[in-house]
Amino acid sequence: MRNTLAALSATLVLVGLAAPPVWAQSGGHMMMMPDEMKWADIPSLPPGAKISVLEGPLNEAAPVTFRLKFPANYQIAAHWHPGIEHVTVISGTFNMGTGDKLDMTKTMALSAGAVAIMQPKTAHFAWTRDETIVQVHSMGPWGLTYVNPADDPRKK
């Protein structure tokens, strides 16, 4: 467990270095266009997913906001997060379900503009049919724990 937390912290720090984006000169306000977002791999998810950190860093007890970009035909095994997770679908369709194992027949298809709110430690899973972008906001530190440790790509 300690090694997993250390690896997650290192990953989040590295991802956080790719962001945050351009902050305005006064008041700490931030404005950004989608083409200004910097995308990076995210080791806690299967290969192909990309992250763009908008507000963070993800490893501190502070508000976090980031976008996740998933390719077509992507699957995320059952997992949970230590804090509440607010997900807004930006584009595509994000199919989400709750439970301890990915079951594509037990999901809700969330299209652009849809919102999902997952309470802390609620096991859930997701998949896409086409490229999909979601925005997540939460209170850090943000983390991801797979229900089945064998599903964790950081251990492969």
Short mmCIF file of C-alpha atoms in Angstrom, two decimals:
data_model
loop_
_atom_site.label_atom_id
_atom_site.label_comp_id
_atom_site.label_asym_id
_atom_site.label_seq_id
_atom_site.Cartn_x
_atom_site.Cartn_y
_atom_site.Cartn_z
CA MET A 1 0.00 0.00 0.00
CA ARG A 2 2.81 2.39 0.89
CA ASN A 3 4.50 1.69 -2.49
CA THR A 4 1.21 2.31 -4.31
CA LEU A 5 0.74 5.65 -2.54
CA ALA A 6 4.34 6.64 -3.26
CA ALA A 7 3.94 5.75 -6.95
CA LEU A 8 0.65 7.64 -7.14
CA SER A 9 2.17 10.71 -5.47
CA ALA A 10 5.13 10.66 -7.86
CA THR A 11 2.79 10.28 -10.83
CA LEU A 12 0.57 13.13 -9.68
CA VAL A 13 3.56 15.41 -9.13
CA LEU A 14 4.89 14.65 -12.61
CA VAL A 15 1.49 15.19 -14.19
CA GLY A 16 1.10 18.41 -12.23
CA LEU A 17 4.32 19.73 -13.74
CA ALA A 18 2.65 19.73 -17.15
CA ALA A 19 0.10 22.21 -15.77
CA PRO A 20 -1.47 24.41 -14.50
CA PRO A 21 -2.03 26.60 -17.53
CA VAL A 22 -1.79 30.33 -18.01
CA TRP A 23 -2.92 32.32 -14.96
CA ALA A 24 -4.02 35.92 -15.35
CA GLN A 25 -1.72 38.55 -13.89
CA SER A 26 -4.13 39.75 -11.22
CA GLY A 27 -6.29 37.96 -8.70
CA GLY A 28 -5.23 34.43 -9.63
CA HIS A 29 -7.97 34.13 -12.24
CA MET A 30 -7.42 31.63 -15.02
CA MET A 31 -8.81 31.64 -18.52
CA MET A 32 -7.88 29.13 -21.18
CA MET A 33 -8.95 27.97 -24.60
CA PRO A 34 -9.17 24.22 -25.27
CA ASP A 35 -6.25 24.31 -27.73
CA GLU A 36 -4.01 25.67 -24.93
CA MET A 37 -4.44 22.59 -22.75
CA LYS A 38 -1.38 20.39 -22.33
CA TRP A 39 -2.14 16.66 -22.43
CA ALA A 40 -0.02 13.95 -20.78
CA ASP A 41 -0.22 10.20 -20.19
CA ILE A 42 -1.71 9.14 -16.87
CA PRO A 43 -0.14 5.94 -15.47
CA SER A 44 -3.06 5.20 -13.12
CA LEU A 45 -5.30 4.51 -16.15
CA PRO A 46 -4.83 1.97 -18.95
CA PRO A 47 -2.69 3.19 -21.89
CA GLY A 48 -4.40 5.62 -24.24
CA ALA A 49 -5.96 7.97 -21.68
CA LYS A 50 -4.60 11.52 -21.43
CA ILE A 51 -4.89 14.10 -18.65
CA SER A 52 -4.79 17.88 -18.69
CA VAL A 53 -4.56 19.39 -15.21
CA LEU A 54 -6.43 22.70 -15.06
CA GLU A 55 -6.24 23.31 -11.32
CA GLY A 56 -4.15 21.51 -8.79
CA PRO A 57 -1.72 20.07 -7.89
CA LEU A 58 -3.53 16.77 -7.59
CA ASN A 59 -1.47 15.54 -4.63
CA GLU A 60 -2.40 18.37 -2.24
CA ALA A 61 -5.45 19.03 -0.06
CA ALA A 62 -6.85 21.71 -2.34
CA PRO A 63 -9.42 22.02 -5.13
CA VAL A 64 -8.46 20.07 -8.26
CA THR A 65 -9.87 20.22 -11.77
CA PHE A 66 -8.66 18.22 -14.73
CA ARG A 67 -9.81 16.79 -18.00
CA LEU A 68 -9.44 13.21 -19.12
CA LYS A 69 -9.43 12.26 -22.79
CA PHE A 70 -10.28 8.66 -23.63
CA PRO A 71 -9.88 7.00 -27.04
CA ALA A 72 -12.66 5.01 -28.70
CA ASN A 73 -13.38 1.57 -27.24
CA TYR A 74 -11.71 2.35 -23.93
CA GLN A 75 -12.50 0.62 -20.63
CA ILE A 76 -11.76 1.57 -17.02
CA ALA A 77 -12.03 -1.29 -14.55
CA ALA A 78 -13.93 -0.90 -11.28
CA HIS A 79 -12.18 1.55 -8.97
CA TRP A 80 -12.85 4.20 -6.33
CA HIS A 81 -11.49 7.57 -5.24
CA PRO A 82 -10.75 8.82 -1.70
CA GLY A 83 -12.82 11.99 -2.16
CA ILE A 84 -16.02 12.99 -3.90
CA GLU A 85 -15.69 13.05 -7.68
CA HIS A 86 -17.73 15.37 -9.91
CA VAL A 87 -17.61 14.36 -13.59
CA THR A 88 -18.96 16.48 -16.44
CA VAL A 89 -18.95 15.08 -19.97
CA ILE A 90 -17.43 17.61 -22.38
CA SER A 91 -17.67 15.55 -25.59
CA GLY A 92 -18.52 12.02 -26.66
CA THR A 93 -20.42 9.55 -24.50
CA PHE A 94 -19.10 8.32 -21.16
CA ASN A 95 -20.76 5.09 -20.06
CA MET A 96 -20.60 4.78 -16.26
CA GLY A 97 -21.84 2.20 -13.81
CA THR A 98 -21.39 1.32 -10.16
CA GLY A 99 -20.19 -1.95 -8.73
CA ASP A 100 -17.10 -4.05 -8.12
CA LYS A 101 -16.65 -5.29 -11.70
CA LEU A 102 -16.94 -3.64 -15.12
CA ASP A 103 -20.26 -4.67 -16.65
CA MET A 104 -21.04 -2.83 -19.89
CA THR A 105 -24.72 -3.83 -19.61
CA LYS A 106 -25.08 -2.01 -16.29
CA THR A 107 -24.03 1.51 -17.26
CA MET A 108 -25.73 4.79 -18.04
CA ALA A 109 -24.72 6.55 -21.26
CA LEU A 110 -23.76 10.10 -20.30
CA SER A 111 -23.61 12.45 -23.30
CA ALA A 112 -22.05 15.91 -23.57
CA GLY A 113 -23.31 18.13 -20.76
CA ALA A 114 -24.25 15.23 -18.47
CA VAL A 115 -22.98 15.11 -14.89
CA ALA A 116 -22.14 12.27 -12.50
CA ILE A 117 -21.26 12.70 -8.83
CA MET A 118 -19.57 9.77 -7.14
CA GLN A 119 -19.31 9.71 -3.35
CA PRO A 120 -15.95 8.79 -1.76
CA LYS A 121 -14.98 5.12 -2.01
CA THR A 122 -17.93 4.28 -4.31
CA ALA A 123 -16.77 1.56 -6.71
CA HIS A 124 -17.52 2.50 -10.31
CA PHE A 125 -16.36 1.74 -13.85
CA ALA A 126 -16.64 3.27 -17.31
CA TRP A 127 -16.19 2.68 -21.01
CA THR A 128 -16.37 4.58 -24.30
CA ARG A 129 -17.44 3.73 -27.82
CA ASP A 130 -15.97 6.89 -29.37
CA GLU A 131 -13.36 9.44 -28.24
CA THR A 132 -14.67 11.07 -25.07
CA ILE A 133 -13.51 13.96 -22.90
CA VAL A 134 -14.68 14.45 -19.32
CA GLN A 135 -13.86 17.10 -16.75
CA VAL A 136 -13.35 16.08 -13.13
CA HIS A 137 -13.31 18.33 -10.11
CA SER A 138 -12.77 17.32 -6.53
CA MET A 139 -10.83 18.15 -3.41
CA GLY A 140 -7.31 16.77 -3.41
CA PRO A 141 -5.40 14.80 -2.87
CA TRP A 142 -6.94 12.91 -5.78
CA GLY A 143 -6.25 9.20 -6.09
CA LEU A 144 -7.52 6.07 -7.79
CA THR A 145 -7.70 2.60 -6.21
CA TYR A 146 -8.74 -0.41 -8.28
CA VAL A 147 -11.19 -2.86 -6.68
CA ASN A 148 -9.10 -5.70 -8.16
CA PRO A 149 -5.41 -4.78 -7.74
CA ALA A 150 -4.58 -6.88 -10.84
CA ASP A 151 -6.43 -4.24 -12.94
CA ASP A 152 -3.99 -1.50 -11.88
CA PRO A 153 -1.79 -0.61 -14.90
CA ARG A 154 0.89 0.76 -12.54
CA LYS A 155 1.53 -2.83 -11.43
CA LYS A 156 2.05 -4.26 -14.91
#
